[in-house]
CSV table of C-alpha atoms in Angstrom, one decimal:
chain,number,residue,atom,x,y,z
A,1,UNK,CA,29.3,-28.3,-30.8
A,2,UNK,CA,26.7,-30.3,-28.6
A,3,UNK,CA,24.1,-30.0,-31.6
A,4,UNK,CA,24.9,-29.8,-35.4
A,5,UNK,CA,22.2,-30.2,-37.9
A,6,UNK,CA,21.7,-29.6,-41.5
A,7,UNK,CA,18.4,-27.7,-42.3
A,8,UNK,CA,18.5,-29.7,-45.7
A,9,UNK,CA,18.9,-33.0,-44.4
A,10,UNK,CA,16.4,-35.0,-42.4
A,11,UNK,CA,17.2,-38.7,-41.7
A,12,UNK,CA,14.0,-40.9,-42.0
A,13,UNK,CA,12.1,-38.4,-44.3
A,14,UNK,CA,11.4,-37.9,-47.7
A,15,UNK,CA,14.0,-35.6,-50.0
A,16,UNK,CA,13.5,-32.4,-49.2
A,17,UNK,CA,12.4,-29.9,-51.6
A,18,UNK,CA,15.8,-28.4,-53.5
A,19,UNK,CA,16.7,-24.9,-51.8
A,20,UNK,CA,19.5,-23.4,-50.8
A,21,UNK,CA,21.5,-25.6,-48.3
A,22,UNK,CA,21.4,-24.7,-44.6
A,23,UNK,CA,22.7,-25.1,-41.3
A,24,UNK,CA,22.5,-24.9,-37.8
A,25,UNK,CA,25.0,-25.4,-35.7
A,26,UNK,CA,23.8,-25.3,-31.5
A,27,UNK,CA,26.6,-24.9,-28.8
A,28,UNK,CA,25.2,-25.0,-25.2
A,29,UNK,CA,27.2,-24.6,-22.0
A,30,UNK,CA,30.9,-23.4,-21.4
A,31,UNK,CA,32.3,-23.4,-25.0
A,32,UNK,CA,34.2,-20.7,-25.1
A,33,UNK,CA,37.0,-22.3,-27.0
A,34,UNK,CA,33.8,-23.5,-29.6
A,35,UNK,CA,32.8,-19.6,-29.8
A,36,UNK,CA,36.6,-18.4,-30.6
A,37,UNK,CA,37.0,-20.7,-33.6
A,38,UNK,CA,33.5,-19.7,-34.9
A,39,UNK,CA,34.3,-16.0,-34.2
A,40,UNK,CA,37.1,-16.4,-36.3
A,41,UNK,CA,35.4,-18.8,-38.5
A,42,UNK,CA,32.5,-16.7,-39.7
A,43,UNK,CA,34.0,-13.3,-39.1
A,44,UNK,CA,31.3,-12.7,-35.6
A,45,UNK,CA,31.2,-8.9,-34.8
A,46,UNK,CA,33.7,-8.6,-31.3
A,47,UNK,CA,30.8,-6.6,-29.7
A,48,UNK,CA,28.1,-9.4,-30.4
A,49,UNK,CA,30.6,-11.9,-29.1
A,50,UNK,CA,30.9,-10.3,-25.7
A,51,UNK,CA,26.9,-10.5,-25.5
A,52,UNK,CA,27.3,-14.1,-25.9
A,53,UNK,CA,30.3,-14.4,-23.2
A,54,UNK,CA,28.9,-12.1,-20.6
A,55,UNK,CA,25.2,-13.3,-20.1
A,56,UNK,CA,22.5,-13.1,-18.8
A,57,UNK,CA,22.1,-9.8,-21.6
A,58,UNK,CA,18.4,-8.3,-21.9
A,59,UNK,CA,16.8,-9.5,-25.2
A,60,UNK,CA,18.0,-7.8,-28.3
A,61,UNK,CA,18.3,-7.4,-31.9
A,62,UNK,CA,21.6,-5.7,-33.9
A,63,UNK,CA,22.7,-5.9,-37.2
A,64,UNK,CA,26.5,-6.0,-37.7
A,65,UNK,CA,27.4,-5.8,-41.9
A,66,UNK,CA,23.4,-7.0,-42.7
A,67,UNK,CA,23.8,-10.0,-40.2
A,68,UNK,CA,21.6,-10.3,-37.8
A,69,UNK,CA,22.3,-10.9,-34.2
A,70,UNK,CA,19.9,-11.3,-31.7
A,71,UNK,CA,19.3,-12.3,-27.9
A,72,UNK,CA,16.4,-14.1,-26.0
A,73,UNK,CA,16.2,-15.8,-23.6
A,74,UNK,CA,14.3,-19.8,-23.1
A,75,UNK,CA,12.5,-20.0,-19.7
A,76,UNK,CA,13.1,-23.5,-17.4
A,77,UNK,CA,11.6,-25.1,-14.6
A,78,UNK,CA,14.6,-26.5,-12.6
A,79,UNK,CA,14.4,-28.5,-9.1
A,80,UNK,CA,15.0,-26.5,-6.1
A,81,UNK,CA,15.8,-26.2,-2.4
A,82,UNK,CA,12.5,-24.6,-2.3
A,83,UNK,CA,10.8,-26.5,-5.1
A,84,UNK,CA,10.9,-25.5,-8.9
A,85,UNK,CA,12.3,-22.6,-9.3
A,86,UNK,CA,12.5,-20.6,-12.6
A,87,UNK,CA,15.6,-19.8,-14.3
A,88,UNK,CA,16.2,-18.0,-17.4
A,89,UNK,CA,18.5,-19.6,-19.8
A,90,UNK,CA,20.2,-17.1,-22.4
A,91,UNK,CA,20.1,-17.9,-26.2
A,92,UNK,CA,21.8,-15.7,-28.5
A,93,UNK,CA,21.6,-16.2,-32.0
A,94,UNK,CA,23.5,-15.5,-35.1
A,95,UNK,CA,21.9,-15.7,-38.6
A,96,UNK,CA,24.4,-15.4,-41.2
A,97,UNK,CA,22.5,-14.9,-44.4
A,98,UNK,CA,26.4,-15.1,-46.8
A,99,UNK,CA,27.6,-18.0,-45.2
A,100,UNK,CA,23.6,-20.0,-44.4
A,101,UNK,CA,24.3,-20.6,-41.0
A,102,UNK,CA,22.3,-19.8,-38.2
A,103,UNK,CA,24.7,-20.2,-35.4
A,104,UNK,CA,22.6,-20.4,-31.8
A,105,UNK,CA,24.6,-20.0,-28.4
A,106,UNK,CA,22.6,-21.4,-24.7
A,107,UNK,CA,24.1,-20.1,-21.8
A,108,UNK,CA,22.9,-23.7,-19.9
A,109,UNK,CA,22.7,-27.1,-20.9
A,110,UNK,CA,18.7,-28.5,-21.4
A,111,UNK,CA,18.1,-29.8,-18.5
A,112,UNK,CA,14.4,-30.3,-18.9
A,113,UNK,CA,12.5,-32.6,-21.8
A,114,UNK,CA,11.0,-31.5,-24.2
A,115,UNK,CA,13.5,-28.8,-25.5
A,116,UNK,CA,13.4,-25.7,-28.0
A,117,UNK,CA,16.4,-27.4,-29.5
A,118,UNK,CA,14.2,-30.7,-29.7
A,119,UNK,CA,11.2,-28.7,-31.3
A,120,UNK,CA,13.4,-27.1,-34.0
A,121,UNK,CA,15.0,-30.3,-35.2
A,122,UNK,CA,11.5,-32.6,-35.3
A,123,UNK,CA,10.3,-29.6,-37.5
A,124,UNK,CA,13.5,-30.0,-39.9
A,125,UNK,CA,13.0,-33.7,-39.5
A,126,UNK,CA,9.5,-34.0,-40.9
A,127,UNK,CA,10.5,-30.7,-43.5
A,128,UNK,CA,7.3,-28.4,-41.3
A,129,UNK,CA,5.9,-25.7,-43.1
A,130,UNK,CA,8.9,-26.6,-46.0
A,131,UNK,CA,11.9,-25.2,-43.7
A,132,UNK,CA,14.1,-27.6,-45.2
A,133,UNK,CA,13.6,-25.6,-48.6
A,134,UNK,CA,13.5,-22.2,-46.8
A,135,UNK,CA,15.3,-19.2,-46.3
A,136,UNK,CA,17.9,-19.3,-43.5
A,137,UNK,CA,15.5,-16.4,-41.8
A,138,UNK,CA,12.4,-18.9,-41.5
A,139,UNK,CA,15.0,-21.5,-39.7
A,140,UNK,CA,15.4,-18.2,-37.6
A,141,UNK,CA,11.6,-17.6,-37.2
A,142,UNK,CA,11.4,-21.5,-36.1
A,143,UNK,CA,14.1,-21.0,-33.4
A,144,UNK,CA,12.1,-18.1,-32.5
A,145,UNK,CA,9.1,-19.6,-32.2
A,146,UNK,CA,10.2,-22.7,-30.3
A,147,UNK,CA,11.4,-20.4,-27.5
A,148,UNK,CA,8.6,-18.7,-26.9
A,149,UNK,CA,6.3,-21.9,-26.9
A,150,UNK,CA,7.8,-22.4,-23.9
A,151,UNK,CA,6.9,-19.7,-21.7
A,152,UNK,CA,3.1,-20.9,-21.9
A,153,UNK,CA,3.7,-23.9,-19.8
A,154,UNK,CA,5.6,-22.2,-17.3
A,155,UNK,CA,2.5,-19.5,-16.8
A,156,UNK,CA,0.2,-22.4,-16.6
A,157,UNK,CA,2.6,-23.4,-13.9
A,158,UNK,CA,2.7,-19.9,-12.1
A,159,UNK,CA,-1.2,-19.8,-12.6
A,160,UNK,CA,-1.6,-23.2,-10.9
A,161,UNK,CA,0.2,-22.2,-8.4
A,162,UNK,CA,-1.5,-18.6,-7.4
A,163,UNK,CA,-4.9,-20.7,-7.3
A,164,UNK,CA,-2.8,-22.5,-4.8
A,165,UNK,CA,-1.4,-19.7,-2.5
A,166,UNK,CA,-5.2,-18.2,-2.7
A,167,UNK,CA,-6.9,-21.4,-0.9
A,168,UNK,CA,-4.4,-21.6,1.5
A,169,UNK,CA,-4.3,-17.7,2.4
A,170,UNK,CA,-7.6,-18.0,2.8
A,171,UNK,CA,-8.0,-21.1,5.2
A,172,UNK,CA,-5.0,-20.6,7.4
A,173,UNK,CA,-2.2,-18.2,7.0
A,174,UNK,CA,1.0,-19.7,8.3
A,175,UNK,CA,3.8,-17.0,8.5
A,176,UNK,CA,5.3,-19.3,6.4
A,177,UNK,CA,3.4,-18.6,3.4
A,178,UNK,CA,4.6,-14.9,2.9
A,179,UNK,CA,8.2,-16.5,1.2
A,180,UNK,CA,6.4,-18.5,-1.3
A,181,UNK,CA,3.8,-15.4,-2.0
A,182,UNK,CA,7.2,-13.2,-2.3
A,183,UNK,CA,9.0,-15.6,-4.4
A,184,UNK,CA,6.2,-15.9,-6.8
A,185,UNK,CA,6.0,-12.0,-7.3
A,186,UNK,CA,9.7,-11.9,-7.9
A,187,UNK,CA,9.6,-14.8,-10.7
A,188,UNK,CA,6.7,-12.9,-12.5
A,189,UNK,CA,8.8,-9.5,-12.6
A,190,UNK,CA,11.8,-11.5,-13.9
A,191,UNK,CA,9.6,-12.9,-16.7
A,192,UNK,CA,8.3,-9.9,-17.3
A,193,UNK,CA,11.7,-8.0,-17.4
A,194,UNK,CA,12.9,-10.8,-19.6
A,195,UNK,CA,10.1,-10.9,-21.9
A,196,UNK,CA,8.9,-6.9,-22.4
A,197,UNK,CA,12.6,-6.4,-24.5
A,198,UNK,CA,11.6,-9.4,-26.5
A,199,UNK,CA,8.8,-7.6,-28.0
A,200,UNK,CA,10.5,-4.7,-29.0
A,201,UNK,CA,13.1,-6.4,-30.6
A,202,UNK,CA,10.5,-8.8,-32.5
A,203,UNK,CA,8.8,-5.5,-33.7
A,204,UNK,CA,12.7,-5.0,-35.4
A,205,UNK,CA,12.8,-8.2,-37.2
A,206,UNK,CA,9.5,-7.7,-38.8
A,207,UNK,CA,10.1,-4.6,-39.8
A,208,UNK,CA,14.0,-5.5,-41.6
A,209,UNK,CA,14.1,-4.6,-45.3
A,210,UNK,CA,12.9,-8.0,-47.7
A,211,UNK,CA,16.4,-9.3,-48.2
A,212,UNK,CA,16.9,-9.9,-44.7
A,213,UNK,CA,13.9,-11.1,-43.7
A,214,UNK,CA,11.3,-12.2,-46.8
A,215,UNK,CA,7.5,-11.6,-46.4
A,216,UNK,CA,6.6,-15.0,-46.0
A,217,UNK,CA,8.7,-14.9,-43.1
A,218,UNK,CA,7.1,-11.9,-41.5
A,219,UNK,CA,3.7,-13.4,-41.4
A,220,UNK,CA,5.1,-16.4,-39.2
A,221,UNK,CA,6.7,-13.4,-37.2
A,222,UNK,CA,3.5,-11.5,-36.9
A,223,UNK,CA,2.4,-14.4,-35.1
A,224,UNK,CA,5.3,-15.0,-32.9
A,225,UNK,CA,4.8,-11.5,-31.9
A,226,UNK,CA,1.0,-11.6,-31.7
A,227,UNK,CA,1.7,-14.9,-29.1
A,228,UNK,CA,4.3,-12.1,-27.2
A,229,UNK,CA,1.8,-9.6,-26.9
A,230,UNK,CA,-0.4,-12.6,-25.1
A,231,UNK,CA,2.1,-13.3,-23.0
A,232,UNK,CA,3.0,-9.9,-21.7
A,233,UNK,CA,-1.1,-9.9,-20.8
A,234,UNK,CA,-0.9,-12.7,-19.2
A,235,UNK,CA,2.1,-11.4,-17.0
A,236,UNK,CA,-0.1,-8.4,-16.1
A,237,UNK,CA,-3.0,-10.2,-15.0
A,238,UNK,CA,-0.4,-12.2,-12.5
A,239,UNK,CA,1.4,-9.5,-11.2
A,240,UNK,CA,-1.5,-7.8,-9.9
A,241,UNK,CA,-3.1,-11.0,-8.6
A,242,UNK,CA,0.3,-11.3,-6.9
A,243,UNK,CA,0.4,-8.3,-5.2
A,244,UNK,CA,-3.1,-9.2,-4.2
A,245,UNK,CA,-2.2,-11.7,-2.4
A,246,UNK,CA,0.4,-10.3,-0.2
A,247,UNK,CA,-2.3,-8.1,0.9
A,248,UNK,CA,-5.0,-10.5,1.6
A,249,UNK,CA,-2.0,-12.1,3.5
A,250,UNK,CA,-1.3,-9.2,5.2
A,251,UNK,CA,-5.3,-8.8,5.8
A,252,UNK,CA,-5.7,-12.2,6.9
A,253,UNK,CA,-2.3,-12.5,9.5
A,254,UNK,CA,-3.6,-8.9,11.0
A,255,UNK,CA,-7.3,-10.3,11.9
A,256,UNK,CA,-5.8,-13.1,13.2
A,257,UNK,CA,-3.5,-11.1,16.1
A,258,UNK,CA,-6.8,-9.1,16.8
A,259,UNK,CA,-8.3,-12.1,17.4
């Protein structure tokens, strides 16, 4: 595996409260080999495998034997031909409440700082919100949550950049312009595609009988899901603002031959 950690164990830091011991084990890239011995190991439901092996999958939630399997996906910002360009990156994750391991899959290798990964293992580190000495489904929640964090600093990105297009629309319309107006309205549909299964399937987990998911949990859920819901606003606002544009392009390109 790239990253192993133990949820109970946090070099540098104080003892952890006692609590059932943890892990997390993190596999990113190519592993198939990895996958096959922890299929094997931990008994992984063949049809939740496949979901891992043939990404990208839309974002989901299945239980296989009172394990639960679920698929999201983390959003990055990589370096271009044309600039950043957004690609998703597919995290499927496995908590297996017999065995306390949540197992988590990425499809890609963290190529940006400041990682999910990074985010989950400073909050086992310094024992946040006492996840060291938590259920395996708050280490779930934390994954979860770490995830989603990130798709606020990409729509700051997107809404920096619309500001942009606008100005520049408006003071001289290359014919240029219409690929980056087009390529910003296809990213914001992809997000949205990615992210409107990701509610539902949050709306699931809160609702999973106690001994999957406790009721301590589901209030950190309510509020990953409350932060989805802002999200999926936010994704509104920008698709019509995009569209917008492409027709004060449009407006702007057709004065300009009249002229």
């Amino acid at each position: 595996p790239d990253v192993g950690a133990s949820a109970d164990t946090a070099a540098g830091d104080s003892v952890p409260p006692p609590g059932p011991r943890l892990r997390w084990i993190h596999i990113e890239g190519k592993a198939e080999d990895a996958l096959v011995l922890l299929a094997d190991e931990f008994h992984l439901h063949r049809l939740a495998v496949e979901d891992v092996v043939k990404s990208p999958q839309r974002a989901k939630l299945d239980l296989y034997d009172s394990e639960i399997f679920m698929v999201t996906h983390s959003p990055e910002l990589i370096e271009g031909n044309f600039g950043l360009q957004f690609v998703p990156n597919q995290v499927s994750l496995f908590c297996l409440q017999r065995a306390g391991v949540l197992l988590t899959f990425q499809q890609h290798e963290n190529k940006t700082r400041n990682s999910w990964t990074e985010r989950v293992r400073e909050r086992i580190r310094h024992n946040v919100d006492g996840v060291c000495g938590a259920r395996l489904c708050y280490l779930l929640y934390a994954s979860l949550d770490c995830i989603l964090d990130r798709y606020f600093p990409l729509l700051e990105f997107y809404g920096d950049r619309m500001e942009e297009l606008e100005s520049v629309v408006i003071d001289d319309p290359k014919p240029g312009l219409i690929k980056g107006i087009i390529r910003l309205k296809r990213d914001i549909l992809l997000i949205r595609r990615l992210i409107y299964p990701y509610r539902e399937s949050m709306s699931r987990l809160i609702l999973l009988d106690a001994s999957l998911v406790d009721n301590v949990t589901k209030l950190y859920l309510k509020d990953v899901y409350d932060h989805i819901i802002q999200v999926v606003e936010i994704l509104e606002t920008y698709r019509d603002v995009s569209l917008g544009l492409l027709d004060l392009y449009l407006g702007a390109t057709d004065q300009r031959t009249q002229q």
